[in-house]
Each structure stands twice: as structure tokens, then as C-alpha cells.
PDB file of C-alpha atoms in Angstrom:
ATOM      1  CA  MET A1137     -19.428  57.998 -14.633  1.00  0.00           C
ATOM      2  CA  SER A1138     -18.474  54.304 -13.392  1.00  0.00           C
ATOM      3  CA  LEU A1139     -20.943  52.051 -12.676  1.00  0.00           C
ATOM      4  CA  VAL A1140     -20.502  50.533  -9.147  1.00  0.00           C
ATOM      5  CA  HIS A1141     -21.832  46.954  -8.726  1.00  0.00           C
ATOM      6  CA  LEU A1142     -23.452  46.020  -5.775  1.00  0.00           C
ATOM      7  CA  ASN A1143     -23.171  42.578  -3.387  1.00  0.00           C
ATOM      8  CA  PRO A1144     -25.991  41.834  -1.703  1.00  0.00           C
ATOM      9  CA  TRP A1145     -23.780  39.792   0.780  1.00  0.00           C
ATOM     10  CA  GLU A1146     -22.010  43.328   1.154  1.00  0.00           C
ATOM     11  CA  GLU A1147     -25.212  45.199   2.457  1.00  0.00           C
ATOM     12  CA  MET A1148     -25.576  42.827   4.887  1.00  0.00           C
ATOM     13  CA  LEU A1149     -22.849  41.866   6.423  1.00  0.00           C
ATOM     14  CA  ALA A1150     -21.611  45.872   6.463  1.00  0.00           C
ATOM     15  CA  THR A1151     -20.949  47.540   9.927  1.00  0.00           C
ATOM     16  CA  PRO A1152     -23.089  50.420  10.447  1.00  0.00           C
ATOM     17  CA  TRP A1153     -19.720  52.435  10.757  1.00  0.00           C
ATOM     18  CA  ASP A1154     -19.193  50.915   7.311  1.00  0.00           C
ATOM     19  CA  LEU A1155     -22.216  52.026   5.955  1.00  0.00           C
ATOM     20  CA  ALA A1156     -21.658  55.664   7.057  1.00  0.00           C
ATOM     21  CA  LEU A1157     -18.528  55.948   4.914  1.00  0.00           C
ATOM     22  CA  ARG A1158     -20.239  54.426   1.836  1.00  0.00           C
ATOM     23  CA  PRO A1159     -21.146  56.757  -0.688  1.00  0.00           C
ATOM     24  CA  HIS A1160     -24.738  58.010  -0.641  1.00  0.00           C
ATOM     25  CA  HIS A1161     -25.222  56.912  -4.391  1.00  0.00           C
ATOM     26  CA  VAL A1162     -24.501  53.238  -3.802  1.00  0.00           C
ATOM     27  CA  ARG A1163     -27.039  52.734  -0.733  1.00  0.00           C
ATOM     28  CA  ARG A1164     -30.750  51.655  -2.698  1.00  0.00           C
ATOM     29  CA  VAL A1165     -33.292  50.172  -1.662  1.00  0.00           C
ATOM     30  CA  ALA A1166     -35.726  47.224  -2.152  1.00  0.00           C
ATOM     31  CA  GLU A1167     -38.549  47.801  -4.737  1.00  0.00           C
ATOM     32  CA  GLY A1168     -42.086  47.827  -2.259  1.00  0.00           C
ATOM     33  CA  SER A1169     -40.505  48.598   0.736  1.00  0.00           C
ATOM     34  CA  TRP A1170     -41.291  51.944   1.799  1.00  0.00           C
ATOM     35  CA  ALA A1171     -44.179  53.810   3.506  1.00  0.00           C
ATOM     36  CA  PRO A1172     -45.522  56.946   3.128  1.00  0.00           C
ATOM     37  CA  ARG A1173     -44.654  59.640   5.475  1.00  0.00           C
ATOM     38  CA  CYS A1174     -48.183  60.519   7.914  1.00  0.00           C
ATOM     39  CA  ASP A1175     -49.290  62.948  10.060  1.00  0.00           C
ATOM     40  CA  VAL A1176     -51.816  62.385  12.588  1.00  0.00           C
ATOM     41  CA  HIS A1177     -53.977  65.109  14.907  1.00  0.00           C
ATOM     42  CA  GLU A1178     -56.437  65.419  16.309  1.00  0.00           C
ATOM     43  CA  THR A1179     -59.501  68.204  17.080  1.00  0.00           C
ATOM     44  CA  ASP A1180     -62.859  68.190  18.832  1.00  0.00           C
ATOM     45  CA  GLU A1181     -64.157  66.869  16.118  1.00  0.00           C
ATOM     46  CA  ALA A1182     -62.030  64.251  14.147  1.00  0.00           C
ATOM     47  CA  LEU A1183     -59.016  62.428  13.758  1.00  0.00           C
ATOM     48  CA  GLN A1184     -57.168  63.390  11.116  1.00  0.00           C
ATOM     49  CA  ILE A1185     -54.290  62.047   8.994  1.00  0.00           C
ATOM     50  CA  HIS A1186     -52.724  63.197   6.109  1.00  0.00           C
ATOM     51  CA  ALA A1187     -50.347  60.764   3.838  1.00  0.00           C
ATOM     52  CA  GLU A1188     -47.908  62.283   0.981  1.00  0.00           C
ATOM     53  CA  LEU A1189     -48.060  60.452  -1.848  1.00  0.00           C
ATOM     54  CA  PRO A1190     -46.079  62.563  -4.551  1.00  0.00           C
ATOM     55  CA  GLY A1191     -45.937  61.047  -7.629  1.00  0.00           C
ATOM     56  CA  VAL A1192     -48.916  57.900  -6.531  1.00  0.00           C
ATOM     57  CA  HIS A1193     -52.181  58.352  -8.844  1.00  0.00           C
ATOM     58  CA  LYS A1194     -55.568  58.641  -6.870  1.00  0.00           C
ATOM     59  CA  GLU A1195     -57.129  56.010  -8.471  1.00  0.00           C
ATOM     60  CA  ASP A1196     -54.083  53.333  -7.486  1.00  0.00           C
ATOM     61  CA  VAL A1197     -54.791  54.501  -3.326  1.00  0.00           C
ATOM     62  CA  GLY A1198     -57.426  52.811  -1.064  1.00  0.00           C
ATOM     63  CA  VAL A1199     -58.570  53.375   2.496  1.00  0.00           C
ATOM     64  CA  GLU A1200     -60.118  50.759   4.453  1.00  0.00           C
ATOM     65  CA  LEU A1201     -61.715  50.813   8.144  1.00  0.00           C
ATOM     66  CA  LYS A1202     -61.922  47.150  10.024  1.00  0.00           C
ATOM     67  CA  GLU A1203     -62.449  46.049  12.634  1.00  0.00           C
ATOM     68  CA  GLY A1204     -61.080  49.571  14.538  1.00  0.00           C
ATOM     69  CA  VAL A1205     -58.243  49.342  12.005  1.00  0.00           C
ATOM     70  CA  LEU A1206     -57.722  52.217   9.243  1.00  0.00           C
ATOM     71  CA  THR A1207     -55.483  51.054   6.356  1.00  0.00           C
ATOM     72  CA  ILE A1208     -54.179  53.122   3.976  1.00  0.00           C
ATOM     73  CA  THR A1209     -53.221  51.289   0.859  1.00  0.00           C
ATOM     74  CA  GLY A1210     -52.073  51.842  -2.852  1.00  0.00           C
ATOM     75  CA  LYS A1211     -48.817  52.085  -4.967  1.00  0.00           C
ATOM     76  CA  LYS A1212     -46.352  54.084  -6.430  1.00  0.00           C
ATOM     77  CA  GLN A1213     -45.436  52.876 -10.314  1.00  0.00           C
ATOM     78  CA  GLU A1214     -41.908  53.118 -11.614  1.00  0.00           C
ATOM     79  CA  ARG A1215     -41.183  55.909 -13.532  1.00  0.00           C
ATOM     80  CA  HIS A1216     -37.581  54.914 -14.776  1.00  0.00           C
ATOM     81  CA  GLU A1217     -37.123  53.116 -17.910  1.00  0.00           C
ATOM     82  CA  THR A1218     -35.607  49.654 -17.679  1.00  0.00           C
ATOM     83  CA  GLY A1219     -34.337  47.258 -20.432  1.00  0.00           C
ATOM     84  CA  LYS A1220     -34.809  49.091 -23.062  1.00  0.00           C
ATOM     85  CA  GLU A1221     -31.438  49.392 -25.283  1.00  0.00           C
ATOM     86  CA  GLY A1222     -29.654  52.430 -25.309  1.00  0.00           C
ATOM     87  CA  THR A1223     -31.161  53.253 -21.757  1.00  0.00           C
ATOM     88  CA  HIS A1224     -28.849  53.681 -18.505  1.00  0.00           C
ATOM     89  CA  ASN A1225     -29.779  54.510 -15.349  1.00  0.00           C
ATOM     90  CA  HIS A1226     -27.110  56.249 -13.539  1.00  0.00           C
ATOM     91  CA  ARG A1227     -29.611  57.000 -10.104  1.00  0.00           C
ATOM     92  CA  ILE A1228     -32.579  56.093  -8.887  1.00  0.00           C
ATOM     93  CA  GLU A1229     -33.628  57.275  -5.305  1.00  0.00           C
ATOM     94  CA  CYS A1230     -37.221  57.890  -5.605  1.00  0.00           C
ATOM     95  CA  ARG A1231     -38.684  54.706  -3.831  1.00  0.00           C
ATOM     96  CA  PHE A1232     -41.847  52.605  -5.560  1.00  0.00           C
ATOM     97  CA  GLY A1233     -44.234  49.684  -5.431  1.00  0.00           C
ATOM     98  CA  GLN A1234     -46.714  48.749  -3.140  1.00  0.00           C
ATOM     99  CA  PHE A1235     -47.198  50.588   0.183  1.00  0.00           C
ATOM    100  CA  SER A1236     -49.761  50.138   3.714  1.00  0.00           C
ATOM    101  CA  ARG A1237     -49.974  52.355   6.306  1.00  0.00           C
ATOM    102  CA  ALA A1238     -52.104  51.208   9.546  1.00  0.00           C
ATOM    103  CA  PHE A1239     -54.093  53.014  12.171  1.00  0.00           C
ATOM    104  CA  ALA A1240     -56.034  51.984  15.513  1.00  0.00           C
ATOM    105  CA  VAL A1241     -59.363  54.505  15.167  1.00  0.00           C
ATOM    106  CA  PRO A1242     -61.234  55.212  18.746  1.00  0.00           C
ATOM    107  CA  GLU A1243     -64.128  52.709  18.996  1.00  0.00           C
ATOM    108  CA  GLY A1244     -67.459  52.730  17.898  1.00  0.00           C
ATOM    109  CA  VAL A1245     -66.375  54.568  14.257  1.00  0.00           C
ATOM    110  CA  GLN A1246     -68.290  54.358  11.694  1.00  0.00           C
ATOM    111  CA  PRO A1247     -67.461  54.085   8.114  1.00  0.00           C
ATOM    112  CA  ASP A1248     -69.935  56.724   7.002  1.00  0.00           C
ATOM    113  CA  HIS A1249     -68.190  58.881   9.194  1.00  0.00           C
ATOM    114  CA  ILE A1250     -65.068  58.618   7.347  1.00  0.00           C
ATOM    115  CA  GLN A1251     -64.214  61.591   4.421  1.00  0.00           C
ATOM    116  CA  ALA A1252     -61.349  61.337   2.344  1.00  0.00           C
ATOM    117  CA  SER A1253     -59.549  62.649   0.002  1.00  0.00           C
ATOM    118  CA  PHE A1254     -57.321  63.407  -2.427  1.00  0.00           C
ATOM    119  CA  ALA A1255     -55.232  66.688  -3.866  1.00  0.00           C
ATOM    120  CA  ASP A1256     -51.947  67.529  -4.904  1.00  0.00           C
ATOM    121  CA  GLY A1257     -50.263  64.838  -3.942  1.00  0.00           C
ATOM    122  CA  VAL A1258     -51.675  64.359   0.005  1.00  0.00           C
ATOM    123  CA  LEU A1259     -54.293  61.454   0.603  1.00  0.00           C
ATOM    124  CA  SER A1260     -56.312  63.042   3.475  1.00  0.00           C
ATOM    125  CA  VAL A1261     -58.870  61.252   5.373  1.00  0.00           C
ATOM    126  CA  ALA A1262     -60.943  62.585   8.187  1.00  0.00           C
ATOM    127  CA  VAL A1263     -62.272  60.575  10.961  1.00  0.00           C
ATOM    128  CA  ALA A1264     -65.252  61.674  12.816  1.00  0.00           C
ATOM    129  CA  ARG A1265     -65.623  61.435  16.449  1.00  0.00           C
ATOM    130  CA  PRO A1266     -67.653  58.532  17.547  1.00  0.00           C
ATOM    131  CA  ALA A1267     -70.722  59.756  19.765  1.00  0.00           C
ATOM    132  CA  VAL A1268     -69.888  58.965  23.520  1.00  0.00           C
ATOM    133  CA  GLN A1269     -72.608  57.106  25.185  1.00  0.00           C
ATOM    134  CA  PRO A1270     -73.032  58.226  29.477  1.00  0.00           C
ATOM    135  CA  PRO A1271     -72.770  55.338  31.043  1.00  0.00           C
ATOM    136  CA  GLN A1272     -75.991  53.792  31.724  1.00  0.00           C
ATOM    137  CA  THR A1273     -77.367  52.587  35.301  1.00  0.00           C
ATOM    138  CA  ALA A1274     -79.870  50.275  36.066  1.00  0.00           C
ATOM    139  CA  PRO A1275     -80.994  48.446  39.290  1.00  0.00           C
ATOM    140  CA  ILE A1276     -80.597  45.356  39.452  1.00  0.00           C
ATOM    141  CA  ALA A1277     -82.708  43.407  41.428  1.00  0.00           C
ATOM    142  CA  ILE A1278     -81.804  41.456  44.540  1.00  0.00           C
ATOM    143  CA  GLN A1279     -83.801  37.463  44.861  1.00  0.00           C
TER     144      GLN A1279
END
């Protein structure tokens, strides 16, 4: 197998036609330029978010609620050997590096009403619906 030398200017200046005809093993993704795929659905009780995080350790994932935005952050560690004598990488398709996904949540959601679990490479987050307060009517005195 021969190595293909990549020119970053070629990547930037290539037309879509050039990219379509280029063999898939020549395309590459920069470190840290990935985001996990997520499914979001709603039930009567909660907003459910499921993020696929294969190869990510539970300790490397964080979930935070700030100003009505739920943010999932983390880092996937690089697995391939680099710089080790006698080791040659022929293809690296797995993405790695830091990631972040953000989701707007309904107004009034409290952090203690959010549950998160991590199993089999999937992060599941359940955001309980906030209690809906009926609009209050108060008479206003006319002076």
C-alpha cells in the first residue's frame, strides 16, 4: 500500500466535483471537529435526549444546564498509535477530540428535575417538564 500525501490547500480549493471523485480514504477530518449524533423526542412527562458516544468513557462526559440551554460536552480519546517506531497508520476514520452539543429546554426547567444515565455508549438525558402555572388574574384598582 502506498501513502497518499495530502495538501491542505488542495482540500480548501477543491470543487465538490473533485471531492466526489476522490477516493474516500483520502478525505480526512481535523482533530476535534466532530459532534455526537443525537435523538430528541418528547413525551407527556419529559424531553428525552439520547446521544451516541461510542468509545467515550462516562468520566469524560459532562451535562450542564445554564440559562435555559442544556449542554453535553466531552472528549473522545485518540486510540491510534502515533510517533511509535515501527507503527504505520494506513487509515484513520474514527473521530476523536472534544465535542459539544447544546439544546434549548423549556423555560422553568430546574437542574434537580434532570436525570442523566450512560450505558453501552449512549448518554440518555431526561428533562422533566416544568409545571405549567395558570396565568393569574388580579384586579387592578383604578384611581
